[in-house]
PDB file of C-alpha atoms and ligand atoms in Angstrom:
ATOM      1  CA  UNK U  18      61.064  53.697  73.871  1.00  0.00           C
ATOM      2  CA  UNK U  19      64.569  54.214  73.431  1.00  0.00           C
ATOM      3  CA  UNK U  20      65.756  53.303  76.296  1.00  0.00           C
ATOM      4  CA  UNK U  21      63.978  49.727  76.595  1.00  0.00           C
ATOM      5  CA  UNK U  22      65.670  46.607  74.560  1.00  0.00           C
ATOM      6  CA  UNK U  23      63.743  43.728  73.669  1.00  0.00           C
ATOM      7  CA  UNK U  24      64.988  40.609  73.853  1.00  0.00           C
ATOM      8  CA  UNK U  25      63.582  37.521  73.191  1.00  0.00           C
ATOM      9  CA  UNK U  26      64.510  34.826  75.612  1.00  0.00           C
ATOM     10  CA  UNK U  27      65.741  31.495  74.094  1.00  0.00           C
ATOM     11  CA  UNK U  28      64.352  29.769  76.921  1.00  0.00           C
ATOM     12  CA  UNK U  29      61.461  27.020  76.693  1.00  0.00           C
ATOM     13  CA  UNK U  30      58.589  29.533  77.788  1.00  0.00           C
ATOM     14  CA  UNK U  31      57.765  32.124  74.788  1.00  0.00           C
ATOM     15  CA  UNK U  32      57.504  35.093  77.134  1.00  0.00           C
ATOM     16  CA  UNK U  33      59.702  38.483  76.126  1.00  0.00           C
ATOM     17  CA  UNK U  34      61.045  40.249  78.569  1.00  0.00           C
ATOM     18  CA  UNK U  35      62.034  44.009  78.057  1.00  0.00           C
ATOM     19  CA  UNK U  36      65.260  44.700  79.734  1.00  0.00           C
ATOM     20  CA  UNK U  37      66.116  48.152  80.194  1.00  0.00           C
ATOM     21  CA  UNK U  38      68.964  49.540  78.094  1.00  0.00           C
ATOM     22  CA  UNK U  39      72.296  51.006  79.500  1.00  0.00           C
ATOM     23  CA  UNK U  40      73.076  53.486  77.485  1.00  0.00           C
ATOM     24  CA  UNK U  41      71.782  56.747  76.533  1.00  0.00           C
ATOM     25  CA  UNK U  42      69.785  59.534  78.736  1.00  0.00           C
ATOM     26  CA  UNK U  43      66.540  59.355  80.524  1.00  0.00           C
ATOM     27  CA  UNK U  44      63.963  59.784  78.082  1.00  0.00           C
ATOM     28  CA  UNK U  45      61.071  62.222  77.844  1.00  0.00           C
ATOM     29  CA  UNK U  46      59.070  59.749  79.704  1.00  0.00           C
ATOM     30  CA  UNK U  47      61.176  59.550  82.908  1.00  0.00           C
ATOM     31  CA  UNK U  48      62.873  56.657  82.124  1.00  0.00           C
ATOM     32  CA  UNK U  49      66.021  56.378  83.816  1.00  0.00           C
ATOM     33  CA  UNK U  50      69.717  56.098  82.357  1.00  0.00           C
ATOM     34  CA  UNK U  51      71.174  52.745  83.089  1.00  0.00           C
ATOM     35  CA  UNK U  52      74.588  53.718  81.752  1.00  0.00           C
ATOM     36  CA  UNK U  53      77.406  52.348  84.177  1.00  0.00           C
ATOM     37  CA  UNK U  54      79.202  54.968  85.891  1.00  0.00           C
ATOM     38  CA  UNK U  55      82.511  55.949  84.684  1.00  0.00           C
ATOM     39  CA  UNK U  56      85.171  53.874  86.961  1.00  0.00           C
ATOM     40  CA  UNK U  57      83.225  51.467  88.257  1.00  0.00           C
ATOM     41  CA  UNK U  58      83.874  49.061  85.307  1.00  0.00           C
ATOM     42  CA  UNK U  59      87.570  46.465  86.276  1.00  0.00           C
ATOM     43  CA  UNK U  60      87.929  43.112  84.133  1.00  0.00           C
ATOM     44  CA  UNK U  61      86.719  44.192  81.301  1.00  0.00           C
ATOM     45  CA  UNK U  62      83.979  46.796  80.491  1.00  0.00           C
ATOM     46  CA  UNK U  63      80.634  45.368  81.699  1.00  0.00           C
ATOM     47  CA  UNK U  64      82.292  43.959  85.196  1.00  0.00           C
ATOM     48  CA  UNK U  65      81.442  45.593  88.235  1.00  0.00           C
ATOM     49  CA  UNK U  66      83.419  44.770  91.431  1.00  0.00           C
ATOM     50  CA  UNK U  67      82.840  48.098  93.594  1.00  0.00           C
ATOM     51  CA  UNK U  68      81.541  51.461  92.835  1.00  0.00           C
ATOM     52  CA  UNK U  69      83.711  54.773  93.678  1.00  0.00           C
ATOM     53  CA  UNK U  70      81.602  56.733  96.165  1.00  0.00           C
ATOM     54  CA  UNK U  71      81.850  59.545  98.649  1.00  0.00           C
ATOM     55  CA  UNK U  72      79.000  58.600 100.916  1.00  0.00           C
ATOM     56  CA  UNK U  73      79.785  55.480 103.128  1.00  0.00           C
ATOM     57  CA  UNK U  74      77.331  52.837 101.617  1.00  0.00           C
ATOM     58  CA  UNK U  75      77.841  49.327 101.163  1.00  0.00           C
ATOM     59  CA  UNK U  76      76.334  46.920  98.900  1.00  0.00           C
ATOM     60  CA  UNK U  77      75.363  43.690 100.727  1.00  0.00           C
ATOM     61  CA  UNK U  78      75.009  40.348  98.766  1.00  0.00           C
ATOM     62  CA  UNK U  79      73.603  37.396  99.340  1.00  0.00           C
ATOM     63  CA  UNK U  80      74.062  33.877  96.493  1.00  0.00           C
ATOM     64  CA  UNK U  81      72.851  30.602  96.220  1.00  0.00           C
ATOM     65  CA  UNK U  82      69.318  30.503  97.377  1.00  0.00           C
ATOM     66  CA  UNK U  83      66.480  30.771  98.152  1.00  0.00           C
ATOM     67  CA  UNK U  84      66.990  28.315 101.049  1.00  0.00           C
ATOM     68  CA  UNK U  85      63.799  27.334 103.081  1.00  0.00           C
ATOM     69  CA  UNK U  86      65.039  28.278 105.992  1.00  0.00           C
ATOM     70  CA  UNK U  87      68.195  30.481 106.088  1.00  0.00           C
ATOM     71  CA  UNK U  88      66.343  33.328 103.937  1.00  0.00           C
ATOM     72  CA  UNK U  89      62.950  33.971 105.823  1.00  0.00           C
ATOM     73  CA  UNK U  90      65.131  34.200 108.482  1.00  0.00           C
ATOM     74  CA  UNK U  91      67.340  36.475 106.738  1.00  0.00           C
ATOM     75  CA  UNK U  92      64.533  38.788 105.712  1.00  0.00           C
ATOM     76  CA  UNK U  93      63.437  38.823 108.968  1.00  0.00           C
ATOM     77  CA  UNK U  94      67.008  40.293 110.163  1.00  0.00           C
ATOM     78  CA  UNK U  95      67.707  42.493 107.213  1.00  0.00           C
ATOM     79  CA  UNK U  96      63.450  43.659 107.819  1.00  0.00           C
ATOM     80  CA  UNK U  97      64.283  44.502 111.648  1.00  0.00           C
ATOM     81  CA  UNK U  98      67.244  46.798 110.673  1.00  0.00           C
ATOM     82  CA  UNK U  99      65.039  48.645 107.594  1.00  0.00           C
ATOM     83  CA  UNK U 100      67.959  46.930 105.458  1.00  0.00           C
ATOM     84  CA  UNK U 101      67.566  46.417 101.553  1.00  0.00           C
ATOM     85  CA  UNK U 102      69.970  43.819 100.059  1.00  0.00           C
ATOM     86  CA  UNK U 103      70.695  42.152  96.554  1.00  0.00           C
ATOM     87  CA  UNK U 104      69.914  38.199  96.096  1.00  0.00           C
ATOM     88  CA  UNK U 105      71.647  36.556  93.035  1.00  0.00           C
ATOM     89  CA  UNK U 106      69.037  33.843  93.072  1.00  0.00           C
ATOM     90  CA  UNK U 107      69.597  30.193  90.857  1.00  0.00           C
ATOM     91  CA  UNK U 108      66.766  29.933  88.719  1.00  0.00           C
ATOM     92  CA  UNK U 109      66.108  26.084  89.491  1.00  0.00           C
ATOM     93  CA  UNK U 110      65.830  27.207  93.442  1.00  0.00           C
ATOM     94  CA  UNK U 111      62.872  30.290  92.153  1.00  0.00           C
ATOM     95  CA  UNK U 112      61.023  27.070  91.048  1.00  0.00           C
ATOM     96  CA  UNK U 113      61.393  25.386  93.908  1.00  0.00           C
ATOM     97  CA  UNK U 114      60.438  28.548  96.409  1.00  0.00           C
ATOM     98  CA  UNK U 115      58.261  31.129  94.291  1.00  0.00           C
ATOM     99  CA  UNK U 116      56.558  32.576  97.375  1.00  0.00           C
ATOM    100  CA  UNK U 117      60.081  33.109  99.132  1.00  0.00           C
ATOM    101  CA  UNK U 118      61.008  34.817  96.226  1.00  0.00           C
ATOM    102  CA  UNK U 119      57.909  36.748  95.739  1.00  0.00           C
ATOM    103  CA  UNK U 120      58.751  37.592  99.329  1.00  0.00           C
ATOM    104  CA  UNK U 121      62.190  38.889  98.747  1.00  0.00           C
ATOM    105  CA  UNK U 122      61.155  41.345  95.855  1.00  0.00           C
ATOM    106  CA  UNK U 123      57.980  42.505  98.130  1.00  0.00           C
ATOM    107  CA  UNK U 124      60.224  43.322 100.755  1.00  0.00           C
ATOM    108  CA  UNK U 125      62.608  46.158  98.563  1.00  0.00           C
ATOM    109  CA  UNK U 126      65.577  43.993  97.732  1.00  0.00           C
ATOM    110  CA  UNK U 127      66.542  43.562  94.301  1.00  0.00           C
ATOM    111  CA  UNK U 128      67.158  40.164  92.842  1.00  0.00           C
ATOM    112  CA  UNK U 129      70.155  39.365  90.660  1.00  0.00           C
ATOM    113  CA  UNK U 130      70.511  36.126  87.960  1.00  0.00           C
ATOM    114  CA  UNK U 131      73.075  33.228  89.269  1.00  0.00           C
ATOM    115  CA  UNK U 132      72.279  31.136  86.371  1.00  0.00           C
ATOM    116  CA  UNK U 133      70.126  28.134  86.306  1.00  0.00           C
ATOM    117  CA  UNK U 134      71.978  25.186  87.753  1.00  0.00           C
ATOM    118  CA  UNK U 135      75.447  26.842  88.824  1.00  0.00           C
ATOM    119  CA  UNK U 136      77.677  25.891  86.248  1.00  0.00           C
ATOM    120  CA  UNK U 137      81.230  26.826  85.747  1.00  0.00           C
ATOM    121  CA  UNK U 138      80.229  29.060  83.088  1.00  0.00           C
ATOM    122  CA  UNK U 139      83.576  29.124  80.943  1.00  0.00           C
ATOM    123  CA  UNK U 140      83.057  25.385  80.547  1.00  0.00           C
ATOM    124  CA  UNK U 141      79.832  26.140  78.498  1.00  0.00           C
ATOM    125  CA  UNK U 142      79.575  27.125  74.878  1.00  0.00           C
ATOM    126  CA  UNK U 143      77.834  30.228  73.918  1.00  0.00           C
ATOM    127  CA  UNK U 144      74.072  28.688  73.543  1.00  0.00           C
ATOM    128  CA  UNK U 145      73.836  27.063  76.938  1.00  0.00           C
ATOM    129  CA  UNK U 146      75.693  29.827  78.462  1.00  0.00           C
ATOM    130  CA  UNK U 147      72.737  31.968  77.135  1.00  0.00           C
ATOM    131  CA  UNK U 148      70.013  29.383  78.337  1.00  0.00           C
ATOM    132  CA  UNK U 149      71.331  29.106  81.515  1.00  0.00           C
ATOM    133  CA  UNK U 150      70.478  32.967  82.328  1.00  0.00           C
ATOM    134  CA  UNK U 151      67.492  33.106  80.067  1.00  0.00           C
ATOM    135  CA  UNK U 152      65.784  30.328  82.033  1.00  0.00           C
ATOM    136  CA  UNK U 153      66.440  31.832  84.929  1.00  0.00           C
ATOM    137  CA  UNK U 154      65.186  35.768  83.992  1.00  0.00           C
ATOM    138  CA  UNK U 155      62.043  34.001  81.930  1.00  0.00           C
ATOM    139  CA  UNK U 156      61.054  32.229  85.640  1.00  0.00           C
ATOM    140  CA  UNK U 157      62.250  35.490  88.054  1.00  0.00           C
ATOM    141  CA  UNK U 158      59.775  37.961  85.778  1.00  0.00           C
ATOM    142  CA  UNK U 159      57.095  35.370  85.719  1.00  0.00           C
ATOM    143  CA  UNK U 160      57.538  35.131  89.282  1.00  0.00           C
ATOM    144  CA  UNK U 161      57.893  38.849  91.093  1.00  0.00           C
ATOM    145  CA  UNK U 162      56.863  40.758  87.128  1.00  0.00           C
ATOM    146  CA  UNK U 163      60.675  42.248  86.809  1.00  0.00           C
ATOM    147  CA  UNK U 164      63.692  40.384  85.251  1.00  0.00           C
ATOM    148  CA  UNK U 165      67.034  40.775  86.814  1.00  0.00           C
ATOM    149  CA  UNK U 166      69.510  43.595  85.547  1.00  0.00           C
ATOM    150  CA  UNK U 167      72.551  42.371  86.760  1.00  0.00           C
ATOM    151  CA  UNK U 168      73.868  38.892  86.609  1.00  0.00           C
ATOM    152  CA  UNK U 169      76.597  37.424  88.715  1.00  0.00           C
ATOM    153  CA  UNK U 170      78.726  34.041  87.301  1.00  0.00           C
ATOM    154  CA  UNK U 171      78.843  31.028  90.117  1.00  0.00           C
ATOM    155  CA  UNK U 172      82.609  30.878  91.437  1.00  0.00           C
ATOM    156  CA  UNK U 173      83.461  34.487  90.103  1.00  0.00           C
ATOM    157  CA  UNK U 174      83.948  32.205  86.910  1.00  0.00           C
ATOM    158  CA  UNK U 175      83.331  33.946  83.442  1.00  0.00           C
ATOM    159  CA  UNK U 176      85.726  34.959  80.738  1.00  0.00           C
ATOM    160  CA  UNK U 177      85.863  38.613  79.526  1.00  0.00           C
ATOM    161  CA  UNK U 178      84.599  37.130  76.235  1.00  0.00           C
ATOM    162  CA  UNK U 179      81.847  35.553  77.699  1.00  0.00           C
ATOM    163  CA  UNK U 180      80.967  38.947  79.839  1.00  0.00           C
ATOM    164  CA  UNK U 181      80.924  41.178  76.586  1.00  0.00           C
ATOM    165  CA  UNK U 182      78.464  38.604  74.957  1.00  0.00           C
ATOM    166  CA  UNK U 183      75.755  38.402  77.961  1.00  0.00           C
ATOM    167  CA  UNK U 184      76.402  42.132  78.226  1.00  0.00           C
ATOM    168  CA  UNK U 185      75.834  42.642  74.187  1.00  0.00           C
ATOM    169  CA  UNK U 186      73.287  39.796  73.979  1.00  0.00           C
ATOM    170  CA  UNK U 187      71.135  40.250  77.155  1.00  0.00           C
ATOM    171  CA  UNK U 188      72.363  43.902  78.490  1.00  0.00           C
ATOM    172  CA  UNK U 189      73.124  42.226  82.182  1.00  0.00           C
ATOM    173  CA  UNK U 190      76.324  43.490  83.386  1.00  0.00           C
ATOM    174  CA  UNK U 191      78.717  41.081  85.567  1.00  0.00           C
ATOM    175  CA  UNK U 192      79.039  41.592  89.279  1.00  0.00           C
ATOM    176  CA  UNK U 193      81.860  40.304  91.295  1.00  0.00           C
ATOM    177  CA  UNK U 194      82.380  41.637  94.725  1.00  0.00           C
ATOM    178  CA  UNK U 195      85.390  44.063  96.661  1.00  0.00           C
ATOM    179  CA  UNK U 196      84.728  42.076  99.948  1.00  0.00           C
ATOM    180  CA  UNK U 197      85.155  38.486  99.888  1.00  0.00           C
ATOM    181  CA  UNK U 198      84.701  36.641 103.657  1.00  0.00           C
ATOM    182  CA  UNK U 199      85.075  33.536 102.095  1.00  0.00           C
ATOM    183  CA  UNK U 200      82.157  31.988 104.104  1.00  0.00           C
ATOM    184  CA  UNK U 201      82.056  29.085 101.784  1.00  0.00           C
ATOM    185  CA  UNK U 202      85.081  27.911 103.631  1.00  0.00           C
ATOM    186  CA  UNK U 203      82.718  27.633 106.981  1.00  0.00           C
ATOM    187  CA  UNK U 204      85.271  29.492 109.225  1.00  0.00           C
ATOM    188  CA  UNK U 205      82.439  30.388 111.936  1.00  0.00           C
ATOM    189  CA  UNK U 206      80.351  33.547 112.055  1.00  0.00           C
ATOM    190  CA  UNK U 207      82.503  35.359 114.556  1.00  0.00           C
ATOM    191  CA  UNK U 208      85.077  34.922 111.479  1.00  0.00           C
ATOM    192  CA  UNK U 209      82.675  35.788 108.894  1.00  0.00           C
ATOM    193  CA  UNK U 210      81.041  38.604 110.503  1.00  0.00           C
ATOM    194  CA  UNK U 211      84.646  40.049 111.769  1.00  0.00           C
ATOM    195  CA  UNK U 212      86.325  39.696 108.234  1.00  0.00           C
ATOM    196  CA  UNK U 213      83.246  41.396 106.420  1.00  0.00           C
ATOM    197  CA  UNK U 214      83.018  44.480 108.768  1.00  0.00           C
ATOM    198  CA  UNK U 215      86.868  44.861 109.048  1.00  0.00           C
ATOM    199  CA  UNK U 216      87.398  44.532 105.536  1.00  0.00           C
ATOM    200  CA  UNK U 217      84.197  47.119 104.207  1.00  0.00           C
ATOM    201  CA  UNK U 218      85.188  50.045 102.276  1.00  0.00           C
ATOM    202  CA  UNK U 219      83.155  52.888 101.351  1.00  0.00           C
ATOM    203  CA  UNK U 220      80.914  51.441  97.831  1.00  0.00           C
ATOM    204  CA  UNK U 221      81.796  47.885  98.614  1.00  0.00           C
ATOM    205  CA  UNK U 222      79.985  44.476  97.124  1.00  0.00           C
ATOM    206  CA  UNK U 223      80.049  42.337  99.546  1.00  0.00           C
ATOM    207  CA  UNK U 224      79.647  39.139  99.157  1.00  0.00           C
ATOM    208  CA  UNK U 225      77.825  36.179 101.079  1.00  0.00           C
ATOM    209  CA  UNK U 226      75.917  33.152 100.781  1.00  0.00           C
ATOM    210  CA  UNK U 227      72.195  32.653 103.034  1.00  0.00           C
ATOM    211  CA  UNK U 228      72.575  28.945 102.367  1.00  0.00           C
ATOM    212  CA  UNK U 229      75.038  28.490 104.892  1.00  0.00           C
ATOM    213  CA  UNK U 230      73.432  28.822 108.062  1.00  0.00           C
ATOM    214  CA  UNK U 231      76.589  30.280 110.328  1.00  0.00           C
ATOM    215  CA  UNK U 232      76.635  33.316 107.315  1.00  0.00           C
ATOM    216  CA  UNK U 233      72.862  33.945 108.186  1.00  0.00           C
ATOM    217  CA  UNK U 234      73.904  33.641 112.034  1.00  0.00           C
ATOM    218  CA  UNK U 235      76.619  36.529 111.412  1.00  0.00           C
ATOM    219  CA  UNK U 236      74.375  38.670 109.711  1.00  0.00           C
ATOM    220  CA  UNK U 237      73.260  40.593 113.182  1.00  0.00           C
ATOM    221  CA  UNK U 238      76.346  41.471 114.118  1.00  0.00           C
ATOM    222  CA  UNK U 239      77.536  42.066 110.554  1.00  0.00           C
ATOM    223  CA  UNK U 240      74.966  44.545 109.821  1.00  0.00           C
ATOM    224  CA  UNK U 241      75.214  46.278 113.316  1.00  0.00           C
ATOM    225  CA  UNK U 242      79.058  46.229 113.101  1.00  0.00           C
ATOM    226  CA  UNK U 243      78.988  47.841 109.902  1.00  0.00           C
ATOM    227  CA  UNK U 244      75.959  50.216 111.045  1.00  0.00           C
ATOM    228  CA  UNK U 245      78.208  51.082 113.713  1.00  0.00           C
ATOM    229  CA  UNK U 246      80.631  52.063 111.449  1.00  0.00           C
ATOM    230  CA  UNK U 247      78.581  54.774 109.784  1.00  0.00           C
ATOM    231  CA  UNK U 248      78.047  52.254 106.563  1.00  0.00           C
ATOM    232  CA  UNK U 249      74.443  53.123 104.950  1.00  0.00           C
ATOM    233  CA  UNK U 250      72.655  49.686 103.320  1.00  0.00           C
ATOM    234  CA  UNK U 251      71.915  49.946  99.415  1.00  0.00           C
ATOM    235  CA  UNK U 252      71.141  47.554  96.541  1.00  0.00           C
ATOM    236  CA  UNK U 253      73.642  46.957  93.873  1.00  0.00           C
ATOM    237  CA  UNK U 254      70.974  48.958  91.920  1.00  0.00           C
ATOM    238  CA  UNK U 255      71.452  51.683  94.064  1.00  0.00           C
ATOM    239  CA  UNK U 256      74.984  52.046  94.830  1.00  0.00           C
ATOM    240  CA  UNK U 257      75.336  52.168  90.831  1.00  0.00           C
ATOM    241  CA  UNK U 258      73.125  55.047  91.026  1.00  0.00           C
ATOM    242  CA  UNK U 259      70.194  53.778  89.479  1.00  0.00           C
ATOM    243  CA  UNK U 260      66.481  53.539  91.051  1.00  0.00           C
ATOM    244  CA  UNK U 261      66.039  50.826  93.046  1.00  0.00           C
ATOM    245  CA  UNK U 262      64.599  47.479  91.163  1.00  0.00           C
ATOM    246  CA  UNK U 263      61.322  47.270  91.065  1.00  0.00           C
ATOM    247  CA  UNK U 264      60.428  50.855  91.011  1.00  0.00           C
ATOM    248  CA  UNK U 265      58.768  52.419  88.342  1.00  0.00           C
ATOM    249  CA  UNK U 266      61.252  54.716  87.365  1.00  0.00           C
ATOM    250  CA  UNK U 267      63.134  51.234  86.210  1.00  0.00           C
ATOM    251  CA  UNK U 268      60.525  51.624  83.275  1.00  0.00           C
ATOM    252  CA  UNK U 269      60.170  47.771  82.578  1.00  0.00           C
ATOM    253  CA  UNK U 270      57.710  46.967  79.915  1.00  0.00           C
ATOM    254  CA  UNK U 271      56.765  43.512  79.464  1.00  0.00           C
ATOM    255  CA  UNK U 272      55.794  41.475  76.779  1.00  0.00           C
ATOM    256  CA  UNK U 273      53.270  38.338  76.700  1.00  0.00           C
ATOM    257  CA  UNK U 274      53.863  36.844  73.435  1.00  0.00           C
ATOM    258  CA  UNK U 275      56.552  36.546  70.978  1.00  0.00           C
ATOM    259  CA  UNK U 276      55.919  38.444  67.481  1.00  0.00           C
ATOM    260  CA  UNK U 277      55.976  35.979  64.821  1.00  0.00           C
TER     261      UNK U 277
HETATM  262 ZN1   ZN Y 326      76.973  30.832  93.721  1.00  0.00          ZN
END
C-alpha cells in the first residue's frame, strides 16, 4: 500500500480517488514505481517537456476535446495504424461526451487532465486551481474507472509554484510538449503535418489539438511521415517508462465513499 496516495477530491461528488504515488520502488505486490526519470524534469521539478531516450519513440498528444466529430475520426486513424496516443481531455467536454471518452480509454490511449473549463491557471488562487483538476479527475474515473496521472495547464500557462502544489497536493506531474506545430494558428495541414514530422526528435511530446479539424486531417500523413521515419508511437505513460494507463500493473485502487 505504499505506493498508492489517497486523496480526497474537493470536488462536489464525495468519491476518493487513489492516485498512484511517484516515489519509491515497486512494491511486493507488483506495483509499479512512478518515480520520474532522472532528466526528464525542465521548469521546475514535476514538469515534463520530453523524455531522454535511445529508442526512436515519440509521444503524440492530442488537447481540447472530446469533439463529436474530429475524435471518432481520430480514433479511427490512430486505430488503422495500431497507434496509442495521450488525450488531455477538459472535464466539462467528458460530461458532455462520456461514451467518446469511454471510447478513447477502451481503445489503449491514456487520458490526461486539461482542467475543467480551460482557465489561465496562474490567474486562479490555490482553491479553484485545485477544483478545476479535481472536477475533472472525480468525472474521468467515474467515467472510464482510472483518474488521470498527468495533468497538462491550458496555454502552457502554470507557475512553478503552482506546479509544485498540484504535484504535492494531487501527485499529477505537468506536461508541456518538445514539439509545438502551433496548429492553433490554423496554418493548413500540409503545414501542420510538415512542421510536426520535420521537427520530431527521438522522446518527443508532441503536441496537437483534435478540435481543429485541418490537425485531424494531417494526422495520416503525420503519423505515416513520422512512421516513415523509424519513430515508434507511445503514451506519455509509456515514454516515461511506466505501464501503460489503464493496465493493472498501474495498481489503482479506488474508493466509493469518503471516511468520515
Ligand atoms: Zn488546451
Amino acid at each position: 500500500m505504499k505506493t498508492i496516495t489517497r486523496r480526497q477530491f474537493a470536488g462536489g461528488m464525495s468519491a476518493i480517488v487513489a492516485a498512484p504515488a511517484l516515489t519509491g520502488r515497486a512494491s511486493a505486490q507488483g506495483r509499479f514505481d512512478f518515480t520520474i526519470p532522472q532528466g526528464v524534469t525542465q521548469g521546475g521539478s514535476t514538469t515534463i517537456t520530453r523524455v531522454p531516450t535511445a529508442q526512436p519513440r515519440v509521444a503524440m498528444t492530442f488537447d481540447d476535446g472530446p469533439h463529436h466529430s474530429l475524435t471518432p475520426q481520430l480514433l479511427d486513424m490512430l486505430r488503422a495504424r495500431n497507434i496509442r496516443a495521450t488525450f488531455y481531455l477538459i472535464g466539462h467536454r467528458v460530461a458532455m461526451y462520456p461514451e467518446l471518452t469511454r471510447r478513447i480509454a477502451a481503445e489503449g490511449h491514456e487520458i490526461g487532465n486539461h482542467t475543467w473549463t480551460h482557465p489561465r491557471l496562474t490567474g486562479l488562487g490555490d482553491t479553484s486551481l485545485l477544483r478545476e483538476l479535481d472536477r475533472t479527475s472525480t468525472l474521468i474515473n467515474e467515467v472510464v474507472g482510472r483518474p488521470p496521472i498527468t495533468m497538462r495547464p491550458p496555454y502552457g500557462l502554470l507557475s512553478p509554484r503552482q506546479r509544485g502544489l498540484i504535484y504535492a497536493e494531487r501527485r499529477l506531474p505537468t506536461v508541456l510538449w518538445s514539439v509545438d506545430p502551433e496548429d492553433w494558428r490554423r496554418p493548413g495541414s500540409s503545414v501542420v503535418a510538415s512542421r510536426i514530422v520535420s521537427r520530431s526528435h527521438s522522446g518527443a511530446v508532441i503536441l496537437a489539438h483534435d478540435i481543429i479539424g485541418a490537425t485531424v486531417r494531417a494526422m495520416p500523413a503525420t503519423l505515416d511521415g513520422l512512421g516513415a521515419r523509424g519513430y515508434d508511437f507511445v503514451t506519455v505513460s509509456e515514454l516515461m517508462g511506466w505501464p501503460r494507463w489503464g493496465s493493472r500493473a498501474m495498481g489503482f485502487t479506488l474508493a466509493s465513499r469518503a471516511p468520515g
